[in-house]
Each structure stands twice: as C-alpha cells, then as structure tokens.
Amino acid sequence: MATVLDLKQGQSGVIKEFSDLTLPIKLLELGCLPGNTVEVVQVAPLKDPIYINVNGSHIAIRRSLALQIELEIEEDPASV
C-alpha cells in the first residue's frame, strides 16, 4: 500500500490506515484520520519535512511519520 511519502507535490490520497498506532495525538486532532484526504503541498529542499494539507490544515511532518500513514492515491482526472 502507498504512503504519504509516495505522493508527489500537488498529488493527493485518501488515508486508509496507520502502520503504527503511535501517531501523535496532535495529528489526529488536526484531521489526519482514515477517510480524510491528504495533499502534499511542498517538500523541503532536503526532503524533510513534508508539508501536507489535511482538511484545510497545513501540517509539516517528518518523512518517518509520512511513511506510517497508508493511503490510496487518487488519480488526477486531468491525466485520465
């Protein structure tokens, strides 16, 4: 299954589950929950952190945390 780390800038996906149940509570409070859409807004120049948009909240997360958020990548309607 794909993770947030597999998304390219501007690409989005729907959260399916977490590979580790120790996600920070703050992420859950900001809407990082199964069924919600995550979009990669920007990746820092050294590839860490990754800036994502979840339910209108822009969050910076480390690559190690992005690897734990499993999702289903949404296809871009323009490329289909």
mmCIF file with all atom_site columns, C-alpha atoms in Angstrom:
data_model
loop_
_atom_site.group_PDB
_atom_site.id
_atom_site.type_symbol
_atom_site.label_atom_id
_atom_site.label_alt_id
_atom_site.label_comp_id
_atom_site.label_asym_id
_atom_site.label_entity_id
_atom_site.label_seq_id
_atom_site.pdbx_PDB_ins_code
_atom_site.Cartn_x
_atom_site.Cartn_y
_atom_site.Cartn_z
_atom_site.occupancy
_atom_site.B_iso_or_equiv
_atom_site.pdbx_formal_charge
_atom_site.auth_seq_id
_atom_site.auth_comp_id
_atom_site.auth_asym_id
_atom_site.auth_atom_id
_atom_site.pdbx_PDB_model_num
ATOM 1  C CA . MET A 1 1  ? 0.000   0.000  0.000   1.00 0.00 ? 1  MET A CA 1
ATOM 2  C CA . ALA A 1 2  ? 1.174   3.549  -0.732  1.00 0.00 ? 2  ALA A CA 1
ATOM 3  C CA . THR A 1 3  ? 2.089   6.053  1.967   1.00 0.00 ? 3  THR A CA 1
ATOM 4  C CA . VAL A 1 4  ? 2.212   9.845  2.146   1.00 0.00 ? 4  VAL A CA 1
ATOM 5  C CA . LEU A 1 5  ? 5.891   9.524  1.247   1.00 0.00 ? 5  LEU A CA 1
ATOM 6  C CA . ASP A 1 6  ? 4.879   8.165  -2.192  1.00 0.00 ? 6  ASP A CA 1
ATOM 7  C CA . LEU A 1 7  ? 2.887   11.291 -3.089  1.00 0.00 ? 7  LEU A CA 1
ATOM 8  C CA . LYS A 1 8  ? 4.392   13.927 -5.342  1.00 0.00 ? 8  LYS A CA 1
ATOM 9  C CA . GLN A 1 9  ? 3.836   17.646 -4.803  1.00 0.00 ? 9  GLN A CA 1
ATOM 10 C CA . GLY A 1 10 ? 0.209   18.506 -5.634  1.00 0.00 ? 10 GLY A CA 1
ATOM 11 C CA . GLN A 1 11 ? -0.883  14.874 -5.533  1.00 0.00 ? 11 GLN A CA 1
ATOM 12 C CA . SER A 1 12 ? -3.427  13.619 -3.007  1.00 0.00 ? 12 SER A CA 1
ATOM 13 C CA . GLY A 1 13 ? -4.691  10.420 -1.483  1.00 0.00 ? 13 GLY A CA 1
ATOM 14 C CA . VAL A 1 14 ? -7.243  9.106  0.998   1.00 0.00 ? 14 VAL A CA 1
ATOM 15 C CA . ILE A 1 15 ? -5.955  7.864  4.347   1.00 0.00 ? 15 ILE A CA 1
ATOM 16 C CA . LYS A 1 16 ? -6.684  4.160  4.801   1.00 0.00 ? 16 LYS A CA 1
ATOM 17 C CA . GLU A 1 17 ? -4.843  3.217  7.989   1.00 0.00 ? 17 GLU A CA 1
ATOM 18 C CA . PHE A 1 18 ? -1.690  3.723  10.006  1.00 0.00 ? 18 PHE A CA 1
ATOM 19 C CA . SER A 1 19 ? 1.141   1.212  10.037  1.00 0.00 ? 19 SER A CA 1
ATOM 20 C CA . ASP A 1 20 ? 1.994   2.231  13.602  1.00 0.00 ? 20 ASP A CA 1
ATOM 21 C CA . LEU A 1 21 ? -0.594  3.079  16.235  1.00 0.00 ? 21 LEU A CA 1
ATOM 22 C CA . THR A 1 22 ? 1.663   5.639  17.948  1.00 0.00 ? 22 THR A CA 1
ATOM 23 C CA . LEU A 1 23 ? 0.841   8.650  15.768  1.00 0.00 ? 23 LEU A CA 1
ATOM 24 C CA . PRO A 1 24 ? 0.986   11.926 17.680  1.00 0.00 ? 24 PRO A CA 1
ATOM 25 C CA . ILE A 1 25 ? -2.413  12.932 19.079  1.00 0.00 ? 25 ILE A CA 1
ATOM 26 C CA . LYS A 1 26 ? -1.963  16.382 17.534  1.00 0.00 ? 26 LYS A CA 1
ATOM 27 C CA . LEU A 1 27 ? -2.078  14.846 14.029  1.00 0.00 ? 27 LEU A CA 1
ATOM 28 C CA . LEU A 1 28 ? -5.326  13.073 14.837  1.00 0.00 ? 28 LEU A CA 1
ATOM 29 C CA . GLU A 1 29 ? -6.782  16.297 16.265  1.00 0.00 ? 29 GLU A CA 1
ATOM 30 C CA . LEU A 1 30 ? -5.888  18.121 13.035  1.00 0.00 ? 30 LEU A CA 1
ATOM 31 C CA . GLY A 1 31 ? -7.920  15.632 10.993  1.00 0.00 ? 31 GLY A CA 1
ATOM 32 C CA . CYS A 1 32 ? -5.329  13.066 9.984   1.00 0.00 ? 32 CYS A CA 1
ATOM 33 C CA . LEU A 1 33 ? -7.876  10.240 10.220  1.00 0.00 ? 33 LEU A CA 1
ATOM 34 C CA . PRO A 1 34 ? -8.879  7.335  7.962   1.00 0.00 ? 34 PRO A CA 1
ATOM 35 C CA . GLY A 1 35 ? -11.158 8.508  5.154   1.00 0.00 ? 35 GLY A CA 1
ATOM 36 C CA . ASN A 1 36 ? -9.741  12.035 5.007   1.00 0.00 ? 36 ASN A CA 1
ATOM 37 C CA . THR A 1 37 ? -7.817  13.348 2.014   1.00 0.00 ? 37 THR A CA 1
ATOM 38 C CA . VAL A 1 38 ? -4.143  14.327 2.269   1.00 0.00 ? 38 VAL A CA 1
ATOM 39 C CA . GLU A 1 39 ? -2.446  16.536 -0.312  1.00 0.00 ? 39 GLU A CA 1
ATOM 40 C CA . VAL A 1 40 ? 1.288   17.175 -0.492  1.00 0.00 ? 40 VAL A CA 1
ATOM 41 C CA . VAL A 1 41 ? 1.744   20.947 -0.600  1.00 0.00 ? 41 VAL A CA 1
ATOM 42 C CA . GLN A 1 42 ? 5.532   21.136 -0.591  1.00 0.00 ? 42 GLN A CA 1
ATOM 43 C CA . VAL A 1 43 ? 8.633   19.084 0.155   1.00 0.00 ? 43 VAL A CA 1
ATOM 44 C CA . ALA A 1 44 ? 11.532  20.843 1.872   1.00 0.00 ? 44 ALA A CA 1
ATOM 45 C CA . PRO A 1 45 ? 14.767  21.185 -0.131  1.00 0.00 ? 45 PRO A CA 1
ATOM 46 C CA . LEU A 1 46 ? 16.492  18.424 1.846   1.00 0.00 ? 46 LEU A CA 1
ATOM 47 C CA . LYS A 1 47 ? 13.349  16.206 1.534   1.00 0.00 ? 47 LYS A CA 1
ATOM 48 C CA . ASP A 1 48 ? 12.443  16.629 5.221   1.00 0.00 ? 48 ASP A CA 1
ATOM 49 C CA . PRO A 1 49 ? 9.924   17.804 6.405   1.00 0.00 ? 49 PRO A CA 1
ATOM 50 C CA . ILE A 1 50 ? 6.975   17.316 4.078   1.00 0.00 ? 50 ILE A CA 1
ATOM 51 C CA . TYR A 1 51 ? 4.172   19.896 4.150   1.00 0.00 ? 51 TYR A CA 1
ATOM 52 C CA . ILE A 1 52 ? 0.708   18.388 3.778   1.00 0.00 ? 52 ILE A CA 1
ATOM 53 C CA . ASN A 1 53 ? -2.854  19.695 3.704   1.00 0.00 ? 53 ASN A CA 1
ATOM 54 C CA . VAL A 1 54 ? -5.426  17.695 5.648   1.00 0.00 ? 54 VAL A CA 1
ATOM 55 C CA . ASN A 1 55 ? -8.933  19.192 5.920   1.00 0.00 ? 55 ASN A CA 1
ATOM 56 C CA . GLY A 1 56 ? -7.576  22.699 5.372   1.00 0.00 ? 56 GLY A CA 1
ATOM 57 C CA . SER A 1 57 ? -4.838  22.318 7.992   1.00 0.00 ? 57 SER A CA 1
ATOM 58 C CA . HIS A 1 58 ? -1.303  22.693 6.675   1.00 0.00 ? 58 HIS A CA 1
ATOM 59 C CA . ILE A 1 59 ? 0.982   20.425 8.668   1.00 0.00 ? 59 ILE A CA 1
ATOM 60 C CA . ALA A 1 60 ? 4.713   19.776 8.471   1.00 0.00 ? 60 ALA A CA 1
ATOM 61 C CA . ILE A 1 61 ? 5.625   16.144 9.182   1.00 0.00 ? 61 ILE A CA 1
ATOM 62 C CA . ARG A 1 62 ? 8.879   14.217 9.092   1.00 0.00 ? 62 ARG A CA 1
ATOM 63 C CA . ARG A 1 63 ? 9.497   11.575 6.427   1.00 0.00 ? 63 ARG A CA 1
ATOM 64 C CA . SER A 1 64 ? 9.489   8.863  9.112   1.00 0.00 ? 64 SER A CA 1
ATOM 65 C CA . LEU A 1 65 ? 5.944   9.852  10.129  1.00 0.00 ? 65 LEU A CA 1
ATOM 66 C CA . ALA A 1 66 ? 4.783   10.163 6.492   1.00 0.00 ? 66 ALA A CA 1
ATOM 67 C CA . LEU A 1 67 ? 5.895   6.574  5.977   1.00 0.00 ? 67 LEU A CA 1
ATOM 68 C CA . GLN A 1 68 ? 3.430   5.411  8.654   1.00 0.00 ? 68 GLN A CA 1
ATOM 69 C CA . ILE A 1 69 ? 0.323   6.966  7.031   1.00 0.00 ? 69 ILE A CA 1
ATOM 70 C CA . GLU A 1 70 ? -1.002  4.474  4.483   1.00 0.00 ? 70 GLU A CA 1
ATOM 71 C CA . LEU A 1 71 ? -3.343  5.726  1.796   1.00 0.00 ? 71 LEU A CA 1
ATOM 72 C CA . GLU A 1 72 ? -4.925  5.138  -1.553  1.00 0.00 ? 72 GLU A CA 1
ATOM 73 C CA . ILE A 1 73 ? -3.554  7.581  -4.122  1.00 0.00 ? 73 ILE A CA 1
ATOM 74 C CA . GLU A 1 74 ? -6.235  9.484  -6.029  1.00 0.00 ? 74 GLU A CA 1
ATOM 75 C CA . GLU A 1 75 ? -5.889  9.652  -9.790  1.00 0.00 ? 75 GLU A CA 1
ATOM 76 C CA . ASP A 1 76 ? -5.679  13.112 -11.314 1.00 0.00 ? 76 ASP A CA 1
ATOM 77 C CA . PRO A 1 77 ? -8.785  13.494 -13.520 1.00 0.00 ? 77 PRO A CA 1
ATOM 78 C CA . ALA A 1 78 ? -6.766  15.604 -15.988 1.00 0.00 ? 78 ALA A CA 1
ATOM 79 C CA . SER A 1 79 ? -4.336  12.745 -16.638 1.00 0.00 ? 79 SER A CA 1
ATOM 80 C CA . VAL A 1 80 ? -7.003  10.069 -17.194 1.00 0.00 ? 80 VAL A CA 1
#
